[in-house]
Amino acid sequence: METRTPFGAFFKEMRRKKGITLRKFCLEHNFDPGNISKLERGVLPPPTSRQKLEKYALALEIKEGSDEWYNFFDYAAASAGQIPSYMMSDTELVKKLPLVFRTLRGEKISPEKLDELAELIRKT
C-alpha cells in the first residue's frame, strides 16, 4: 500500500516535471534508486539534513528562493513532524503557534483571536 507524503509527492512531481525517469535521475546524480523510490512513496521519511535536502532540491533544478524551494523544505519539515526552522526564529510567530494548533484541531476560538491569527499570517 502506498503511503505517499506531501514531500514524496512533491519530490516526484518535480522529477517528472524535468521529464526524467527515476532511474535516469538517480544515475545522473549518483542517488540510490531504491531510496529515492521509497522517498517518493513515503516509505522513507525526508532527510533531516539541510545539506542533503539542498542536494536533492538542486538535482531537481528547484531554484533557490523560489516558491517551489520553500515548498520543498516546508514539506520535508512537515513530513518529519517539525516546524520549518525559519519559523522558529520568529519569536512572535512561535508565541502564536498554539492558537494555530488549536484552530487546526477544531477548537473554538474567539473572533478576536481569529482576527489576530489572520493579521499574523498577512504579515508573513
Coordinates of N, CA, C and O in Angstrom, one line a residue:
M1 N 0.8 -1.2 0.0 CA 0.0 0.0 0.0 C 0.9 1.3 0.0 O 1.8 1.4 0.8
E2 N 0.6 2.2 -0.9 CA 1.3 3.4 -1.0 C 0.9 4.4 0.1 O -0.3 4.6 0.3
T3 N 1.9 5.0 0.7 CA 1.6 6.0 1.8 C 2.3 7.3 1.5 O 2.9 7.9 2.3
R4 N 2.1 7.7 0.2 CA 2.8 8.9 -0.3 C 2.5 10.1 0.7 O 1.4 10.4 1.1
T5 N 3.6 10.8 1.0 CA 3.6 12.0 1.8 C 3.5 13.2 0.9 O 3.9 13.1 -0.3
P6 N 3.2 14.4 1.4 CA 3.3 15.6 0.6 C 4.7 15.8 0.1 O 4.9 16.2 -1.1
F7 N 5.7 15.5 0.9 CA 7.1 15.7 0.5 C 7.4 14.7 -0.7 O 7.9 15.1 -1.7
G8 N 7.0 13.4 -0.5 CA 7.3 12.4 -1.6 C 6.5 12.8 -2.9 O 7.1 12.6 -3.9
A9 N 5.3 13.2 -2.7 CA 4.5 13.5 -3.9 C 5.1 14.7 -4.6 O 5.2 14.8 -5.9
F10 N 5.6 15.7 -3.8 CA 6.2 16.9 -4.4 C 7.5 16.6 -5.1 O 7.8 17.0 -6.2
F11 N 8.3 15.7 -4.4 CA 9.6 15.3 -5.0 C 9.3 14.6 -6.4 O 10.0 15.0 -7.4
K12 N 8.4 13.7 -6.4 CA 8.1 13.0 -7.7 C 7.6 14.0 -8.7 O 8.0 13.9 -9.9
E13 N 6.7 14.9 -8.3 CA 6.2 15.9 -9.3 C 7.3 16.7 -9.9 O 7.4 17.0 -11.1
M14 N 8.3 17.1 -9.0 CA 9.4 17.9 -9.5 C 10.3 17.1 -10.5 O 10.8 17.6 -11.5
R15 N 10.5 15.9 -10.2 CA 11.3 15.0 -11.0 C 10.6 14.8 -12.4 O 11.2 14.9 -13.4
R16 N 9.3 14.5 -12.3 CA 8.6 14.3 -13.5 C 8.5 15.6 -14.4 O 8.4 15.5 -15.6
K17 N 8.5 16.7 -13.7 CA 8.5 18.0 -14.4 C 9.7 18.1 -15.3 O 9.7 18.7 -16.4
K18 N 10.8 17.5 -14.9 CA 12.0 17.5 -15.7 C 11.9 16.5 -16.8 O 12.8 16.5 -17.7
G19 N 10.9 15.7 -16.8 CA 10.7 14.7 -17.9 C 11.7 13.6 -17.8 O 12.2 13.1 -18.8
I20 N 12.1 13.2 -16.6 CA 13.1 12.2 -16.4 C 12.6 11.0 -15.5 O 11.9 11.2 -14.6
T21 N 13.0 9.8 -15.9 CA 12.6 8.7 -15.1 C 13.4 8.7 -13.8 O 14.5 9.3 -13.7
L22 N 12.9 7.9 -12.9 CA 13.5 7.8 -11.6 C 14.9 7.2 -11.7 O 15.9 7.8 -11.2
R23 N 15.1 6.2 -12.5 CA 16.4 5.5 -12.7 C 17.4 6.5 -13.3 O 18.5 6.6 -12.9
K24 N 17.0 7.2 -14.4 CA 17.9 8.2 -15.0 C 18.3 9.3 -14.1 O 19.4 9.7 -14.0
F25 N 17.3 9.8 -13.3 CA 17.6 10.9 -12.4 C 18.6 10.4 -11.4 O 19.6 11.1 -11.1
C26 N 18.5 9.2 -10.9 CA 19.4 8.7 -9.9 C 20.8 8.4 -10.5 O 21.8 8.7 -9.9
L27 N 20.8 7.9 -11.7 CA 22.1 7.7 -12.4 C 22.9 9.1 -12.6 O 24.1 9.1 -12.3
E28 N 22.1 10.1 -13.0 CA 22.7 11.4 -13.3 C 23.3 12.1 -12.0 O 24.2 12.8 -12.1
H29 N 22.6 11.7 -10.9 CA 23.0 12.4 -9.7 C 23.6 11.5 -8.6 O 23.9 12.0 -7.5
N30 N 23.9 10.3 -9.0 CA 24.5 9.3 -8.1 C 23.7 9.1 -6.8 O 24.2 9.1 -5.7
F31 N 22.4 9.0 -7.0 CA 21.4 8.7 -5.9 C 21.1 7.2 -6.0 O 21.0 6.6 -7.1
D32 N 20.7 6.6 -4.9 CA 20.3 5.2 -4.9 C 18.8 5.2 -5.3 O 17.9 5.8 -4.7
P33 N 18.5 4.5 -6.5 CA 17.1 4.5 -7.0 C 16.1 3.9 -6.0 O 15.0 4.3 -5.9
G34 N 16.5 2.9 -5.2 CA 15.6 2.3 -4.2 C 15.2 3.3 -3.1 O 14.1 3.4 -2.8
N35 N 16.2 4.0 -2.7 CA 15.9 5.0 -1.6 C 15.1 6.2 -2.2 O 14.2 6.6 -1.5
I36 N 15.4 6.6 -3.4 CA 14.6 7.7 -3.9 C 13.1 7.3 -4.2 O 12.2 8.0 -3.9
S37 N 13.0 6.0 -4.7 CA 11.6 5.5 -4.8 C 10.9 5.4 -3.5 O 9.7 5.8 -3.4
K38 N 11.6 5.0 -2.5 CA 10.9 4.9 -1.1 C 10.6 6.3 -0.6 O 9.6 6.5 0.0
L39 N 11.5 7.3 -0.9 CA 11.2 8.6 -0.5 C 10.0 9.2 -1.2 O 9.1 9.8 -0.6
E40 N 9.9 9.0 -2.5 CA 8.7 9.4 -3.3 C 7.4 8.8 -2.8 O 6.4 9.4 -2.9
R41 N 7.5 7.5 -2.4 CA 6.3 6.8 -2.0 C 6.0 7.0 -0.5 O 5.0 6.5 0.0
G42 N 6.8 7.7 0.2 CA 6.6 8.0 1.6 C 7.0 6.8 2.5 O 6.7 6.8 3.7
V43 N 7.7 5.8 2.0 CA 8.2 4.7 2.8 C 9.4 5.2 3.6 O 9.5 4.8 4.8
L44 N 10.2 6.0 3.1 CA 11.3 6.6 3.8 C 10.9 8.1 4.1 O 10.4 8.8 3.3
P45 N 11.2 8.5 5.3 CA 11.0 10.0 5.6 C 12.0 10.8 4.9 O 13.1 10.4 4.6
P46 N 11.6 12.1 4.7 CA 12.6 13.0 4.1 C 13.9 13.1 5.0 O 13.8 13.0 6.2
P47 N 15.0 13.4 4.4 CA 16.2 13.6 5.3 C 16.0 14.8 6.2 O 15.3 15.7 5.8
T48 N 16.7 14.8 7.3 CA 16.6 16.0 8.2 C 17.8 16.9 8.0 O 17.7 18.0 8.4
S49 N 18.8 16.4 7.3 CA 19.9 17.2 7.0 C 19.6 18.3 5.9 O 19.2 18.0 4.8
R50 N 19.9 19.5 6.3 CA 19.7 20.6 5.3 C 20.5 20.4 4.1 O 20.1 20.7 2.9
Q51 N 21.8 20.0 4.3 CA 22.7 19.7 3.2 C 22.1 18.7 2.2 O 22.2 18.9 1.0
K52 N 21.6 17.6 2.7 CA 21.0 16.6 1.8 C 19.8 17.1 1.1 O 19.6 16.8 -0.1
L53 N 18.9 17.8 1.8 CA 17.7 18.4 1.2 C 18.1 19.3 0.1 O 17.5 19.3 -1.0
E54 N 19.1 20.2 0.3 CA 19.6 21.1 -0.7 C 20.1 20.3 -1.9 O 19.9 20.7 -3.1
K55 N 20.9 19.3 -1.7 CA 21.4 18.4 -2.8 C 20.3 17.9 -3.6 O 20.3 18.0 -4.9
Y56 N 19.2 17.4 -3.0 CA 18.0 16.9 -3.8 C 17.4 18.1 -4.5 O 17.0 17.9 -5.7
A57 N 17.2 19.2 -3.8 CA 16.5 20.3 -4.5 C 17.2 20.8 -5.7 O 16.6 21.1 -6.7
L58 N 18.5 20.9 -5.6 CA 19.3 21.4 -6.7 C 19.3 20.3 -7.8 O 19.3 20.7 -9.0
A59 N 19.4 19.0 -7.5 CA 19.3 18.0 -8.5 C 17.9 18.1 -9.3 O 17.9 17.8 -10.4
L60 N 16.9 18.5 -8.5 CA 15.6 18.6 -9.1 C 15.4 19.9 -9.9 O 14.4 20.2 -10.4
E61 N 16.5 20.7 -9.9 CA 16.5 22.0 -10.5 C 15.5 23.0 -9.9 O 14.9 23.8 -10.7
I62 N 15.3 22.9 -8.6 CA 14.4 23.8 -7.9 C 15.3 25.1 -7.6 O 16.3 25.0 -7.0
K63 N 14.8 26.2 -8.1 CA 15.6 27.4 -7.9 C 15.5 27.9 -6.5 O 14.4 28.1 -5.9
E64 N 16.7 28.1 -5.9 CA 16.8 28.6 -4.6 C 16.0 29.9 -4.4 O 16.1 30.8 -5.2
G65 N 15.2 30.0 -3.3 CA 14.4 31.2 -3.0 C 13.1 31.2 -3.7 O 12.3 32.1 -3.4
S66 N 12.8 30.3 -4.6 CA 11.5 30.2 -5.3 C 10.4 29.6 -4.4 O 10.8 29.0 -3.3
D67 N 9.2 29.8 -4.8 CA 8.1 29.1 -4.0 C 8.3 27.6 -3.9 O 8.1 27.0 -2.9
E68 N 8.7 27.0 -5.0 CA 9.0 25.6 -5.0 C 10.1 25.2 -4.0 O 10.0 24.2 -3.4
W69 N 11.1 26.0 -3.9 CA 12.2 25.8 -3.0 C 11.6 25.8 -1.5 O 11.9 24.9 -0.8
Y70 N 10.9 26.8 -1.2 CA 10.3 26.8 0.2 C 9.3 25.7 0.4 O 9.3 25.1 1.5
N71 N 8.5 25.4 -0.6 CA 7.6 24.3 -0.5 C 8.3 23.0 -0.2 O 7.9 22.2 0.6
F72 N 9.4 22.8 -1.0 CA 10.2 21.5 -0.8 C 10.7 21.4 0.7 O 10.5 20.3 1.3
F73 N 11.2 22.5 1.2 CA 11.7 22.4 2.6 C 10.6 22.4 3.6 O 10.7 21.7 4.7
D74 N 9.5 23.1 3.3 CA 8.3 23.0 4.2 C 7.7 21.6 4.3 O 7.3 21.1 5.3
Y75 N 7.6 21.0 3.1 CA 7.0 19.6 3.1 C 8.0 18.7 3.8 O 7.5 17.7 4.5
A76 N 9.3 18.8 3.7 CA 10.2 18.0 4.4 C 10.0 18.1 5.9 O 10.0 17.1 6.6
A77 N 9.9 19.3 6.4 CA 9.8 19.6 7.8 C 8.4 19.0 8.3 O 8.4 18.3 9.3
A78 N 7.4 19.3 7.5 CA 6.0 18.8 7.9 C 6.0 17.3 7.9 O 5.4 16.7 8.8
S79 N 6.6 16.7 6.9 CA 6.6 15.2 6.9 C 7.4 14.6 8.0 O 7.1 13.5 8.4
A80 N 8.3 15.3 8.5 CA 9.1 14.9 9.7 C 8.5 15.3 11.0 O 9.0 15.0 12.1
G81 N 7.3 15.9 10.9 CA 6.6 16.4 12.1 C 7.3 17.5 12.8 O 7.2 17.7 14.0
Q82 N 7.9 18.4 12.0 CA 8.7 19.5 12.5 C 8.1 20.8 12.0 O 7.4 20.8 10.9
I83 N 8.4 21.9 12.6 CA 8.0 23.2 12.2 C 9.3 23.7 11.4 O 10.4 23.6 11.9
P84 N 9.1 24.3 10.2 CA 10.3 24.8 9.5 C 11.1 25.7 10.3 O 10.6 26.6 11.1
S85 N 12.4 25.5 10.2 CA 13.4 26.3 11.1 C 13.3 27.8 10.9 O 13.4 28.5 11.9
Y86 N 12.9 28.3 9.8 CA 12.8 29.8 9.6 C 11.7 30.3 10.4 O 11.7 31.5 10.8
M87 N 10.7 29.5 10.7 CA 9.6 30.0 11.5 C 10.0 30.0 13.0 O 9.5 30.9 13.7
M88 N 10.8 29.1 13.4 CA 11.2 29.1 14.8 C 12.1 30.3 15.2 O 12.1 30.6 16.4
S89 N 12.7 31.0 14.3 CA 13.5 32.2 14.7 C 12.6 33.4 14.9 O 13.1 34.4 15.4
D90 N 11.3 33.3 14.5 CA 10.4 34.4 14.7 C 9.6 34.2 16.0 O 8.7 33.5 16.1
T91 N 10.1 34.9 17.1 CA 9.5 34.6 18.4 C 8.1 35.0 18.5 O 7.3 34.3 19.2
E92 N 7.6 36.1 17.8 CA 6.2 36.4 17.8 C 5.4 35.3 17.2 O 4.3 35.0 17.6
L93 N 5.9 34.8 16.1 CA 5.1 33.7 15.4 C 5.1 32.5 16.3 O 4.0 31.9 16.4
V94 N 6.2 32.1 16.9 CA 6.2 31.0 17.8 C 5.2 31.1 18.9 O 4.5 30.1 19.3
K95 N 5.0 32.3 19.5 CA 4.0 32.5 20.5 C 2.6 32.3 20.0 O 1.7 31.9 20.8
K96 N 2.4 32.4 18.7 CA 1.0 32.3 18.2 C 0.8 30.8 17.7 O -0.4 30.5 17.4
L97 N 1.8 30.0 17.7 CA 1.6 28.6 17.2 C 0.5 27.8 18.0 O -0.3 27.1 17.4
P98 N 0.5 28.0 19.3 CA -0.6 27.2 20.0 C -2.0 27.6 19.5 O -2.9 26.7 19.4
L99 N -2.2 28.8 19.1 CA -3.5 29.2 18.6 C -3.8 28.6 17.3 O -4.9 28.1 17.0
V100 N -2.7 28.5 16.4 CA -2.9 27.8 15.1 C -3.2 26.3 15.4 O -4.1 25.8 14.7
F101 N -2.5 25.7 16.3 CA -2.7 24.3 16.5 C -4.1 24.0 17.1 O -4.8 23.1 16.7
R102 N -4.6 24.9 18.0 CA -6.0 24.7 18.5 C -7.0 24.9 17.3 O -7.9 24.1 17.2
T103 N -6.7 25.8 16.5 CA -7.6 26.0 15.3 C -7.6 24.8 14.4 O -8.7 24.4 14.0
L104 N -6.5 24.3 14.2 CA -6.4 23.1 13.3 C -7.1 21.9 14.0 O -7.6 21.0 13.2
R105 N -7.0 21.8 15.3 CA -7.7 20.7 16.0 C -9.2 20.9 16.0 O -10.0 20.0 16.4
G106 N -9.7 22.1 15.6 CA -11.1 22.3 15.6 C -11.7 22.9 16.9 O -12.9 23.0 17.0
E107 N -10.8 23.4 17.7 CA -11.3 24.0 19.0 C -11.8 25.4 18.6 O -11.3 26.1 17.8
K108 N -12.8 25.8 19.4 CA -13.4 27.1 19.1 C -12.4 28.2 19.6 O -11.8 28.1 20.7
I109 N -12.3 29.3 18.8 CA -11.5 30.4 19.3 C -12.4 31.7 19.0 O -13.3 31.7 18.2
S110 N -12.1 32.7 19.8 CA -12.9 33.9 19.7 C -12.6 34.6 18.4 O -11.5 34.4 17.8
P111 N -13.6 35.4 17.9 CA -13.4 36.2 16.7 C -12.1 37.1 16.8 O -11.4 37.3 15.8
E112 N -11.8 37.6 18.0 CA -10.7 38.5 18.2 C -9.4 37.7 17.9 O -8.5 38.2 17.2
K113 N -9.3 36.5 18.4 CA -8.2 35.6 18.2 C -8.0 35.2 16.8 O -6.9 35.2 16.3
L114 N -9.1 35.0 16.1 CA -9.1 34.6 14.7 C -8.6 35.8 13.9 O -7.8 35.6 13.0
D115 N -9.0 37.0 14.2 CA -8.5 38.2 13.5 C -7.0 38.4 13.8 O -6.3 38.7 12.8
E116 N -6.6 38.1 15.0 CA -5.2 38.2 15.3 C -4.4 37.2 14.5 O -3.3 37.5 14.0
L117 N -4.9 36.0 14.3 CA -4.2 35.0 13.5 C -4.2 35.4 12.1 O -3.1 35.3 11.4
A118 N -5.3 35.9 11.5 CA -5.3 36.4 10.1 C -4.3 37.5 9.9 O -3.6 37.5 8.9
E119 N -4.2 38.4 10.9 CA -3.2 39.5 10.7 C -1.8 39.0 10.8 O -0.9 39.5 10.0
L120 N -1.5 38.1 11.6 CA -0.2 37.5 11.7 C 0.2 36.8 10.4 O 1.3 37.0 9.9
I121 N -0.8 36.1 9.8 CA -0.5 35.4 8.5 C -0.2 36.4 7.4 O 0.7 36.2 6.6
R122 N -1.0 37.5 7.4 CA -0.8 38.5 6.4 C 0.6 39.1 6.5 O 1.2 39.5 5.5
K123 N 1.2 39.2 7.7 CA 2.5 39.9 7.8 C 3.6 39.0 7.4 O 4.7 39.5 7.1
T124 N 3.4 37.7 7.3 CA 4.5 36.8 6.9 C 4.5 36.5 5.5 O 3.9 36.9 4.6

